[in-house]
Amino acid sequence: MSRVVTVAAAQVGPVERDTPRSDVVGRLVAMLAEAAGRGADVVVYPELALTPFFPRWWFADGDPELAGFYDDEVPGPSTKVLFDEARRSGVAVCLGYAERDGPHHYNTSVLVAPDGEVVAKYRKVHVPGHEQHEPWRPFQHLERRYFEPGDGFRAHRALGGVVGLAICNDRRWPETYRVLALQGAEVILIGYNTPLHYPPDPGQDRLASFHNNLVMAAGAYQNGAWVVGVAKGGLEGGVHSLAETQVIAPSGEVVAKAVTEGDEVVVAACDLDLCDRYRRTLFDFDRYRMVEHYSLLTSQRGVVPPEPQPGVGPTRP
Ligand code: ING
């Protein structure tokens, strides 16, 4: 019997600084209702889905507006309407939000079962950007000021298979997919906020769409897993962010993709048994992954060959 999970990738359009949280949740509920109507087992929302991508702005420590972006618990008071609808519809929810845990702050994603049980909670490991205000930038990327990194990637039994969570910049690092796949993850759910302009190297701007698909398709194919990338897209807070929400099969093929930059539900039937077509052949880790023959420990940089000494010819291999 095939294990098909119907996934709804719920792309969210711009959330402005003055958008009431209740309005945002209302939009998420509407997308959940649409997804349920289209047979979804799970609805996946983007990174920081409840708020604008506030790391684009500088806030002084203790600024009440900054504090207001964080939630102490999800499911919780500000998301009750959403999880009530999820319970009514019998749909699981994957939601990205800014988490406050006492004195700590994380960029977090949770997977919540229809009955409201938190099945998985993940705190973003690869926290990009910078820690101090950098006025040269047209907009900030202060995630490293506003969030601490999480403590790793874990796969969870859920949705009739094995599920992994990751967030935005994590998708650019091959380790993300491999660490989850080594734990058996068959579907990896990733929300993102990706500005189309990258101030440290504007030459990359023209490749934003290409790089977005490249990293997720490679991660899917090289690890025999489904990858679901869900955007907060469009012109938000004056910054144009990539949309292009997409569902990618273990083959690396895009099976469903958003065609707008706004709120849009993209649905795909993900047959988890397709993972074995790759995990039991090309990417049979136990048989073909030659860890004992890799000269470097996976967690360390390699020893860079010494600079050639002047006057000393290249050593013959
Ligand atoms: N955003 C971006 C991402 O990794 C970024 C950071 C932007 C990287 C543009 C490269 C280019 O998609 C988050 N939130 O990680």
PDB file of C-alpha atoms in Angstrom, residues 22-287:
ATOM      1  CA  SER A  22      -5.185  38.490  13.861  1.00  0.00           C
ATOM      2  CA  ASP A  23      -5.369  39.512  10.201  1.00  0.00           C
ATOM      3  CA  VAL A  24      -2.358  37.364   9.367  1.00  0.00           C
ATOM      4  CA  VAL A  25      -3.828  34.385  11.220  1.00  0.00           C
ATOM      5  CA  GLY A  26      -7.075  34.935   9.331  1.00  0.00           C
ATOM      6  CA  ARG A  27      -5.183  34.616   6.066  1.00  0.00           C
ATOM      7  CA  LEU A  28      -3.517  31.416   7.273  1.00  0.00           C
ATOM      8  CA  VAL A  29      -6.902  29.992   8.296  1.00  0.00           C
ATOM      9  CA  ALA A  30      -8.344  30.754   4.860  1.00  0.00           C
ATOM     10  CA  MET A  31      -5.439  28.934   3.221  1.00  0.00           C
ATOM     11  CA  LEU A  32      -5.849  26.005   5.606  1.00  0.00           C
ATOM     12  CA  ALA A  33      -9.528  25.738   4.699  1.00  0.00           C
ATOM     13  CA  GLU A  34      -8.633  25.748   0.993  1.00  0.00           C
ATOM     14  CA  ALA A  35      -5.942  23.136   1.571  1.00  0.00           C
ATOM     15  CA  ALA A  36      -8.312  20.899   3.529  1.00  0.00           C
ATOM     16  CA  GLY A  37     -10.851  21.230   0.735  1.00  0.00           C
ATOM     17  CA  ARG A  38      -8.187  20.015  -1.671  1.00  0.00           C
ATOM     18  CA  GLY A  39      -7.450  16.953   0.440  1.00  0.00           C
ATOM     19  CA  ALA A  40      -4.321  18.093   2.245  1.00  0.00           C
ATOM     20  CA  ASP A  41      -2.971  16.053   5.140  1.00  0.00           C
ATOM     21  CA  VAL A  42      -0.600  18.860   6.172  1.00  0.00           C
ATOM     22  CA  VAL A  43      -0.339  22.601   5.480  1.00  0.00           C
ATOM     23  CA  VAL A  44       3.175  24.072   5.450  1.00  0.00           C
ATOM     24  CA  TYR A  45       3.590  27.808   6.076  1.00  0.00           C
ATOM     25  CA  PRO A  46       6.767  29.883   5.584  1.00  0.00           C
ATOM     26  CA  GLU A  47       9.459  30.964   7.998  1.00  0.00           C
ATOM     27  CA  LEU A  48       8.275  33.725  10.390  1.00  0.00           C
ATOM     28  CA  ALA A  49       4.787  33.389   8.901  1.00  0.00           C
ATOM     29  CA  LEU A  50       3.044  35.413  11.617  1.00  0.00           C
ATOM     30  CA  THR A  51       5.071  38.601  11.276  1.00  0.00           C
ATOM     31  CA  PRO A  52       6.895  40.665   8.715  1.00  0.00           C
ATOM     32  CA  PHE A  53      10.485  39.528   8.206  1.00  0.00           C
ATOM     33  CA  PHE A  54      11.543  41.928  10.971  1.00  0.00           C
ATOM     34  CA  PRO A  55      15.307  41.182  10.811  1.00  0.00           C
ATOM     35  CA  ARG A  56      15.300  43.623   7.882  1.00  0.00           C
ATOM     36  CA  TRP A  57      14.964  46.418  10.453  1.00  0.00           C
ATOM     37  CA  TRP A  58      17.210  47.593  13.305  1.00  0.00           C
ATOM     38  CA  PHE A  59      15.612  47.607  16.748  1.00  0.00           C
ATOM     39  CA  ALA A  60      17.326  48.629  19.975  1.00  0.00           C
ATOM     40  CA  ASP A  61      17.363  46.003  22.738  1.00  0.00           C
ATOM     41  CA  GLY A  62      14.101  46.100  24.650  1.00  0.00           C
ATOM     42  CA  ASP A  63      12.168  47.825  21.880  1.00  0.00           C
ATOM     43  CA  PRO A  64       8.536  46.837  22.515  1.00  0.00           C
ATOM     44  CA  GLU A  65       7.847  46.487  18.787  1.00  0.00           C
ATOM     45  CA  LEU A  66      10.651  43.928  18.543  1.00  0.00           C
ATOM     46  CA  ALA A  67       9.351  42.053  21.599  1.00  0.00           C
ATOM     47  CA  GLY A  68       5.915  41.964  19.995  1.00  0.00           C
ATOM     48  CA  PHE A  69       7.140  39.883  17.074  1.00  0.00           C
ATOM     49  CA  TYR A  70       7.951  36.883  19.288  1.00  0.00           C
ATOM     50  CA  ASP A  71       5.541  34.219  20.535  1.00  0.00           C
ATOM     51  CA  ASP A  72       6.068  32.379  23.838  1.00  0.00           C
ATOM     52  CA  GLU A  73       4.067  29.351  22.712  1.00  0.00           C
ATOM     53  CA  VAL A  74       2.689  27.907  19.492  1.00  0.00           C
ATOM     54  CA  PRO A  75       0.009  26.615  19.523  1.00  0.00           C
ATOM     55  CA  GLY A  76      -0.921  29.471  21.834  1.00  0.00           C
ATOM     56  CA  PRO A  77      -3.261  32.431  22.249  1.00  0.00           C
ATOM     57  CA  SER A  78      -2.315  34.248  19.029  1.00  0.00           C
ATOM     58  CA  THR A  79      -2.683  31.108  16.900  1.00  0.00           C
ATOM     59  CA  LYS A  80      -5.652  29.442  18.608  1.00  0.00           C
ATOM     60  CA  VAL A  81      -7.997  30.203  15.689  1.00  0.00           C
ATOM     61  CA  LEU A  82      -5.603  28.495  13.278  1.00  0.00           C
ATOM     62  CA  PHE A  83      -5.160  25.332  15.316  1.00  0.00           C
ATOM     63  CA  ASP A  84      -8.880  25.148  16.057  1.00  0.00           C
ATOM     64  CA  GLU A  85      -9.496  25.117  12.302  1.00  0.00           C
ATOM     65  CA  ALA A  86      -6.747  22.524  11.860  1.00  0.00           C
ATOM     66  CA  ARG A  87      -8.428  20.320  14.457  1.00  0.00           C
ATOM     67  CA  ARG A  88     -11.822  20.757  12.758  1.00  0.00           C
ATOM     68  CA  SER A  89     -10.317  19.926   9.360  1.00  0.00           C
ATOM     69  CA  GLY A  90      -8.114  17.080  10.585  1.00  0.00           C
ATOM     70  CA  VAL A  91      -5.049  18.718   9.045  1.00  0.00           C
ATOM     71  CA  ALA A  92      -1.511  18.897  10.438  1.00  0.00           C
ATOM     72  CA  VAL A  93       0.239  22.273  10.425  1.00  0.00           C
ATOM     73  CA  CYS A  94       3.889  23.244   9.949  1.00  0.00           C
ATOM     74  CA  LEU A  95       4.372  26.859  11.015  1.00  0.00           C
ATOM     75  CA  GLY A  96       7.398  29.126  11.189  1.00  0.00           C
ATOM     76  CA  TYR A  97       7.477  31.768  13.913  1.00  0.00           C
ATOM     77  CA  ALA A  98       9.766  33.853  16.119  1.00  0.00           C
ATOM     78  CA  GLU A  99      10.075  31.973  19.422  1.00  0.00           C
ATOM     79  CA  ARG A 100      10.816  33.507  22.833  1.00  0.00           C
ATOM     80  CA  ASP A 101      11.910  30.941  25.398  1.00  0.00           C
ATOM     81  CA  GLY A 102      12.569  33.025  28.505  1.00  0.00           C
ATOM     82  CA  PRO A 103      15.765  34.973  27.780  1.00  0.00           C
ATOM     83  CA  HIS A 104      16.356  33.065  24.542  1.00  0.00           C
ATOM     84  CA  HIS A 105      15.064  33.798  21.046  1.00  0.00           C
ATOM     85  CA  TYR A 106      14.927  31.410  18.098  1.00  0.00           C
ATOM     86  CA  ASN A 107      13.762  31.295  14.505  1.00  0.00           C
ATOM     87  CA  THR A 108      11.504  28.274  14.951  1.00  0.00           C
ATOM     88  CA  SER A 109       9.317  25.886  13.001  1.00  0.00           C
ATOM     89  CA  VAL A 110       6.808  23.504  14.579  1.00  0.00           C
ATOM     90  CA  LEU A 111       4.912  20.548  13.155  1.00  0.00           C
ATOM     91  CA  VAL A 112       1.563  20.198  14.948  1.00  0.00           C
ATOM     92  CA  ALA A 113      -0.742  17.175  14.596  1.00  0.00           C
ATOM     93  CA  PRO A 114      -4.452  17.792  13.957  1.00  0.00           C
ATOM     94  CA  ASP A 115      -5.146  17.152  17.650  1.00  0.00           C
ATOM     95  CA  GLY A 116      -2.824  20.010  18.585  1.00  0.00           C
ATOM     96  CA  GLU A 117       0.134  17.874  19.729  1.00  0.00           C
ATOM     97  CA  VAL A 118       3.519  19.380  18.814  1.00  0.00           C
ATOM     98  CA  VAL A 119       5.107  16.503  16.903  1.00  0.00           C
ATOM     99  CA  ALA A 120       8.342  18.316  16.041  1.00  0.00           C
ATOM    100  CA  LYS A 121       9.979  21.595  16.962  1.00  0.00           C
ATOM    101  CA  TYR A 122      13.040  22.899  15.155  1.00  0.00           C
ATOM    102  CA  ARG A 123      15.158  25.976  15.794  1.00  0.00           C
ATOM    103  CA  LYS A 124      17.085  27.321  12.798  1.00  0.00           C
ATOM    104  CA  VAL A 125      20.719  26.271  12.836  1.00  0.00           C
ATOM    105  CA  HIS A 126      22.198  28.298   9.965  1.00  0.00           C
ATOM    106  CA  VAL A 127      21.434  31.837  11.119  1.00  0.00           C
ATOM    107  CA  PRO A 128      22.563  34.227   8.349  1.00  0.00           C
ATOM    108  CA  GLY A 129      23.131  37.962   8.267  1.00  0.00           C
ATOM    109  CA  HIS A 130      24.854  40.160  10.832  1.00  0.00           C
ATOM    110  CA  GLU A 131      24.746  41.223  14.500  1.00  0.00           C
ATOM    111  CA  GLN A 132      25.161  44.994  14.383  1.00  0.00           C
ATOM    112  CA  HIS A 133      23.449  47.759  12.435  1.00  0.00           C
ATOM    113  CA  GLU A 134      25.101  48.104   9.037  1.00  0.00           C
ATOM    114  CA  PRO A 135      23.906  51.416   7.580  1.00  0.00           C
ATOM    115  CA  TRP A 136      25.530  50.713   4.201  1.00  0.00           C
ATOM    116  CA  ARG A 137      22.840  48.171   3.481  1.00  0.00           C
ATOM    117  CA  PRO A 138      19.566  49.229   1.796  1.00  0.00           C
ATOM    118  CA  PHE A 139      17.920  46.955   4.351  1.00  0.00           C
ATOM    119  CA  GLN A 140      19.283  44.985   7.305  1.00  0.00           C
ATOM    120  CA  HIS A 141      19.500  41.213   7.782  1.00  0.00           C
ATOM    121  CA  LEU A 142      19.818  41.102  11.584  1.00  0.00           C
ATOM    122  CA  GLU A 143      18.866  37.469  12.187  1.00  0.00           C
ATOM    123  CA  ARG A 144      22.157  36.971  14.065  1.00  0.00           C
ATOM    124  CA  ARG A 145      21.107  39.753  16.436  1.00  0.00           C
ATOM    125  CA  TYR A 146      17.552  38.575  16.964  1.00  0.00           C
ATOM    126  CA  PHE A 147      17.982  34.763  17.014  1.00  0.00           C
ATOM    127  CA  GLU A 148      20.268  32.186  18.571  1.00  0.00           C
ATOM    128  CA  PRO A 149      21.041  29.014  16.591  1.00  0.00           C
ATOM    129  CA  GLY A 150      19.217  25.823  17.432  1.00  0.00           C
ATOM    130  CA  ASP A 151      20.810  22.540  18.506  1.00  0.00           C
ATOM    131  CA  GLY A 152      20.552  20.441  15.370  1.00  0.00           C
ATOM    132  CA  PHE A 153      18.404  18.600  12.892  1.00  0.00           C
ATOM    133  CA  ARG A 154      16.131  15.762  13.996  1.00  0.00           C
ATOM    134  CA  ALA A 155      13.774  13.605  11.949  1.00  0.00           C
ATOM    135  CA  HIS A 156      10.411  12.607  13.400  1.00  0.00           C
ATOM    136  CA  ARG A 157       7.869   9.888  12.658  1.00  0.00           C
ATOM    137  CA  ALA A 158       4.834  11.815  11.401  1.00  0.00           C
ATOM    138  CA  LEU A 159       2.345  11.968   8.521  1.00  0.00           C
ATOM    139  CA  GLY A 160       2.744   8.226   7.952  1.00  0.00           C
ATOM    140  CA  GLY A 161       6.468   8.571   7.301  1.00  0.00           C
ATOM    141  CA  VAL A 162       9.576  10.333   8.563  1.00  0.00           C
ATOM    142  CA  VAL A 163       9.627  14.145   8.489  1.00  0.00           C
ATOM    143  CA  GLY A 164      12.432  16.666   8.836  1.00  0.00           C
ATOM    144  CA  LEU A 165      12.173  20.413   9.400  1.00  0.00           C
ATOM    145  CA  ALA A 166      14.575  23.117   8.212  1.00  0.00           C
ATOM    146  CA  ILE A 167      14.360  26.883   7.791  1.00  0.00           C
ATOM    147  CA  CYS A 168      15.447  29.172   4.952  1.00  0.00           C
ATOM    148  CA  ASN A 169      19.238  29.511   4.938  1.00  0.00           C
ATOM    149  CA  ASP A 170      19.478  25.875   6.137  1.00  0.00           C
ATOM    150  CA  ARG A 171      18.362  24.863   2.627  1.00  0.00           C
ATOM    151  CA  ARG A 172      21.579  26.238   1.135  1.00  0.00           C
ATOM    152  CA  TRP A 173      23.768  23.876   3.175  1.00  0.00           C
ATOM    153  CA  PRO A 174      24.033  20.250   1.964  1.00  0.00           C
ATOM    154  CA  GLU A 175      24.555  19.062   5.530  1.00  0.00           C
ATOM    155  CA  THR A 176      20.948  19.969   6.325  1.00  0.00           C
ATOM    156  CA  TYR A 177      19.513  17.372   3.978  1.00  0.00           C
ATOM    157  CA  ARG A 178      22.138  14.707   4.631  1.00  0.00           C
ATOM    158  CA  VAL A 179      21.875  14.858   8.416  1.00  0.00           C
ATOM    159  CA  LEU A 180      18.085  14.512   8.136  1.00  0.00           C
ATOM    160  CA  ALA A 181      18.290  11.806   5.461  1.00  0.00           C
ATOM    161  CA  LEU A 182      20.744   9.780   7.566  1.00  0.00           C
ATOM    162  CA  GLN A 183      17.954   9.751  10.168  1.00  0.00           C
ATOM    163  CA  GLY A 184      15.523   8.500   7.531  1.00  0.00           C
ATOM    164  CA  ALA A 185      13.714  11.718   6.645  1.00  0.00           C
ATOM    165  CA  GLU A 186      11.491  11.167   3.612  1.00  0.00           C
ATOM    166  CA  VAL A 187      10.002  14.661   3.410  1.00  0.00           C
ATOM    167  CA  ILE A 188      11.758  17.866   4.451  1.00  0.00           C
ATOM    168  CA  LEU A 189       9.629  20.966   5.113  1.00  0.00           C
ATOM    169  CA  ILE A 190      11.366  24.329   4.645  1.00  0.00           C
ATOM    170  CA  GLY A 191       9.920  27.834   4.965  1.00  0.00           C
ATOM    171  CA  TYR A 192      11.878  30.820   3.669  1.00  0.00           C
ATOM    172  CA  ASN A 193      12.102  34.607   3.390  1.00  0.00           C
ATOM    173  CA  THR A 194      14.609  35.414   0.659  1.00  0.00           C
ATOM    174  CA  PRO A 195      15.194  38.982  -0.497  1.00  0.00           C
ATOM    175  CA  LEU A 196      15.876  39.169  -4.228  1.00  0.00           C
ATOM    176  CA  HIS A 197      18.697  41.624  -3.503  1.00  0.00           C
ATOM    177  CA  TYR A 198      21.765  40.324  -1.635  1.00  0.00           C
ATOM    178  CA  PRO A 199      23.749  43.374  -0.495  1.00  0.00           C
ATOM    179  CA  PRO A 200      27.053  41.534   0.238  1.00  0.00           C
ATOM    180  CA  ASP A 201      27.185  40.462  -3.439  1.00  0.00           C
ATOM    181  CA  PRO A 202      24.545  42.020  -5.745  1.00  0.00           C
ATOM    182  CA  GLY A 203      25.911  39.865  -8.570  1.00  0.00           C
ATOM    183  CA  GLN A 204      23.981  36.992  -7.026  1.00  0.00           C
ATOM    184  CA  ASP A 205      20.637  38.801  -7.364  1.00  0.00           C
ATOM    185  CA  ARG A 206      19.995  37.567 -10.928  1.00  0.00           C
ATOM    186  CA  LEU A 207      20.453  33.981  -9.657  1.00  0.00           C
ATOM    187  CA  ALA A 208      18.046  34.098  -6.691  1.00  0.00           C
ATOM    188  CA  SER A 209      15.439  31.917  -8.383  1.00  0.00           C
ATOM    189  CA  PHE A 210      18.026  29.545  -9.845  1.00  0.00           C
ATOM    190  CA  HIS A 211      19.836  29.112  -6.508  1.00  0.00           C
ATOM    191  CA  ASN A 212      16.557  28.571  -4.667  1.00  0.00           C
ATOM    192  CA  ASN A 213      15.638  25.630  -6.876  1.00  0.00           C
ATOM    193  CA  LEU A 214      19.229  24.403  -7.220  1.00  0.00           C
ATOM    194  CA  VAL A 215      19.789  23.818  -3.518  1.00  0.00           C
ATOM    195  CA  MET A 216      16.411  22.221  -2.832  1.00  0.00           C
ATOM    196  CA  ALA A 217      16.428  20.029  -5.946  1.00  0.00           C
ATOM    197  CA  ALA A 218      19.969  18.871  -5.189  1.00  0.00           C
ATOM    198  CA  GLY A 219      19.059  18.218  -1.565  1.00  0.00           C
ATOM    199  CA  ALA A 220      16.042  16.198  -2.647  1.00  0.00           C
ATOM    200  CA  TYR A 221      17.844  14.133  -5.290  1.00  0.00           C
ATOM    201  CA  GLN A 222      21.102  13.506  -3.408  1.00  0.00           C
ATOM    202  CA  ASN A 223      19.170  12.306  -0.366  1.00  0.00           C
ATOM    203  CA  GLY A 224      16.153  10.609  -1.954  1.00  0.00           C
ATOM    204  CA  ALA A 225      13.709  12.863  -0.133  1.00  0.00           C
ATOM    205  CA  TRP A 226      10.744  15.089  -0.926  1.00  0.00           C
ATOM    206  CA  VAL A 227      11.540  18.760  -0.309  1.00  0.00           C
ATOM    207  CA  VAL A 228       8.802  21.351   0.233  1.00  0.00           C
ATOM    208  CA  GLY A 229       9.981  24.983   0.000  1.00  0.00           C
ATOM    209  CA  VAL A 230       7.418  27.578   1.102  1.00  0.00           C
ATOM    210  CA  ALA A 231       7.968  31.321   0.631  1.00  0.00           C
ATOM    211  CA  LYS A 232       6.867  34.481   2.303  1.00  0.00           C
ATOM    212  CA  GLY A 233       7.044  36.360  -0.983  1.00  0.00           C
ATOM    213  CA  GLY A 234       6.347  39.651  -2.689  1.00  0.00           C
ATOM    214  CA  LEU A 235       7.070  43.266  -1.807  1.00  0.00           C
ATOM    215  CA  GLU A 236       7.099  43.355   2.015  1.00  0.00           C
ATOM    216  CA  GLY A 237       8.395  46.291   4.023  1.00  0.00           C
ATOM    217  CA  GLY A 238       9.771  47.763   0.819  1.00  0.00           C
ATOM    218  CA  VAL A 239      11.871  44.671   0.117  1.00  0.00           C
ATOM    219  CA  HIS A 240      11.042  42.378  -2.799  1.00  0.00           C
ATOM    220  CA  SER A 241      11.299  38.765  -1.680  1.00  0.00           C
ATOM    221  CA  LEU A 242      11.416  35.622  -3.788  1.00  0.00           C
ATOM    222  CA  ALA A 243       8.198  33.607  -3.987  1.00  0.00           C
ATOM    223  CA  GLU A 244       8.410  30.428  -6.153  1.00  0.00           C
ATOM    224  CA  THR A 245       7.073  28.074  -3.492  1.00  0.00           C
ATOM    225  CA  GLN A 246       7.622  24.551  -4.790  1.00  0.00           C
ATOM    226  CA  VAL A 247       7.325  20.854  -4.050  1.00  0.00           C
ATOM    227  CA  ILE A 248      10.244  18.733  -5.256  1.00  0.00           C
ATOM    228  CA  ALA A 249      10.254  14.942  -5.660  1.00  0.00           C
ATOM    229  CA  PRO A 250      13.165  12.642  -4.686  1.00  0.00           C
ATOM    230  CA  SER A 251      14.093  12.712  -8.392  1.00  0.00           C
ATOM    231  CA  GLY A 252      14.830  16.434  -8.053  1.00  0.00           C
ATOM    232  CA  GLU A 253      11.863  17.316 -10.275  1.00  0.00           C
ATOM    233  CA  VAL A 254       9.507  20.144  -9.344  1.00  0.00           C
ATOM    234  CA  VAL A 255       6.028  18.595  -9.169  1.00  0.00           C
ATOM    235  CA  ALA A 256       4.139  21.763  -8.120  1.00  0.00           C
ATOM    236  CA  LYS A 257       5.027  25.451  -8.007  1.00  0.00           C
ATOM    237  CA  ALA A 258       3.380  28.746  -7.077  1.00  0.00           C
ATOM    238  CA  VAL A 259       2.627  31.184  -9.905  1.00  0.00           C
ATOM    239  CA  THR A 260       1.993  34.317  -7.833  1.00  0.00           C
ATOM    240  CA  GLU A 261       3.868  36.289  -5.169  1.00  0.00           C
ATOM    241  CA  GLY A 262       0.903  36.370  -2.805  1.00  0.00           C
ATOM    242  CA  ASP A 263      -1.094  34.006  -0.621  1.00  0.00           C
ATOM    243  CA  GLU A 264      -1.267  30.840  -2.692  1.00  0.00           C
ATOM    244  CA  VAL A 265      -1.855  27.191  -1.827  1.00  0.00           C
ATOM    245  CA  VAL A 266       0.184  24.689  -3.843  1.00  0.00           C
ATOM    246  CA  VAL A 267      -0.905  21.056  -3.382  1.00  0.00           C
ATOM    247  CA  ALA A 268       1.013  17.902  -4.249  1.00  0.00           C
ATOM    248  CA  ALA A 269       0.476  14.198  -3.516  1.00  0.00           C
ATOM    249  CA  CYS A 270       3.839  13.020  -2.213  1.00  0.00           C
ATOM    250  CA  ASP A 271       4.330   9.253  -2.490  1.00  0.00           C
ATOM    251  CA  LEU A 272       6.870   8.570   0.241  1.00  0.00           C
ATOM    252  CA  ASP A 273       7.692   5.199  -1.304  1.00  0.00           C
ATOM    253  CA  LEU A 274       9.342   7.081  -4.193  1.00  0.00           C
ATOM    254  CA  CYS A 275      12.189   7.820  -1.776  1.00  0.00           C
ATOM    255  CA  ASP A 276      13.275   4.184  -1.928  1.00  0.00           C
ATOM    256  CA  ARG A 277      13.720   4.460  -5.708  1.00  0.00           C
ATOM    257  CA  TYR A 278      16.827   6.475  -4.802  1.00  0.00           C
ATOM    258  CA  ARG A 279      17.616   5.353  -1.250  1.00  0.00           C
ATOM    259  CA  ARG A 280      17.706   1.696  -2.268  1.00  0.00           C
ATOM    260  CA  THR A 281      19.730   2.290  -5.453  1.00  0.00           C
ATOM    261  CA  LEU A 282      22.010   5.217  -6.290  1.00  0.00           C
ATOM    262  CA  PHE A 283      21.949   6.689  -2.788  1.00  0.00           C
ATOM    263  CA  ASP A 284      22.013   3.529  -0.693  1.00  0.00           C
ATOM    264  CA  PHE A 285      23.995   5.184   2.103  1.00  0.00           C
ATOM    265  CA  ASP A 286      24.962   1.928   3.826  1.00  0.00           C
ATOM    266  CA  ARG A 287      26.299   0.391   0.625  1.00  0.00           C
TER     267      ARG A 287
END
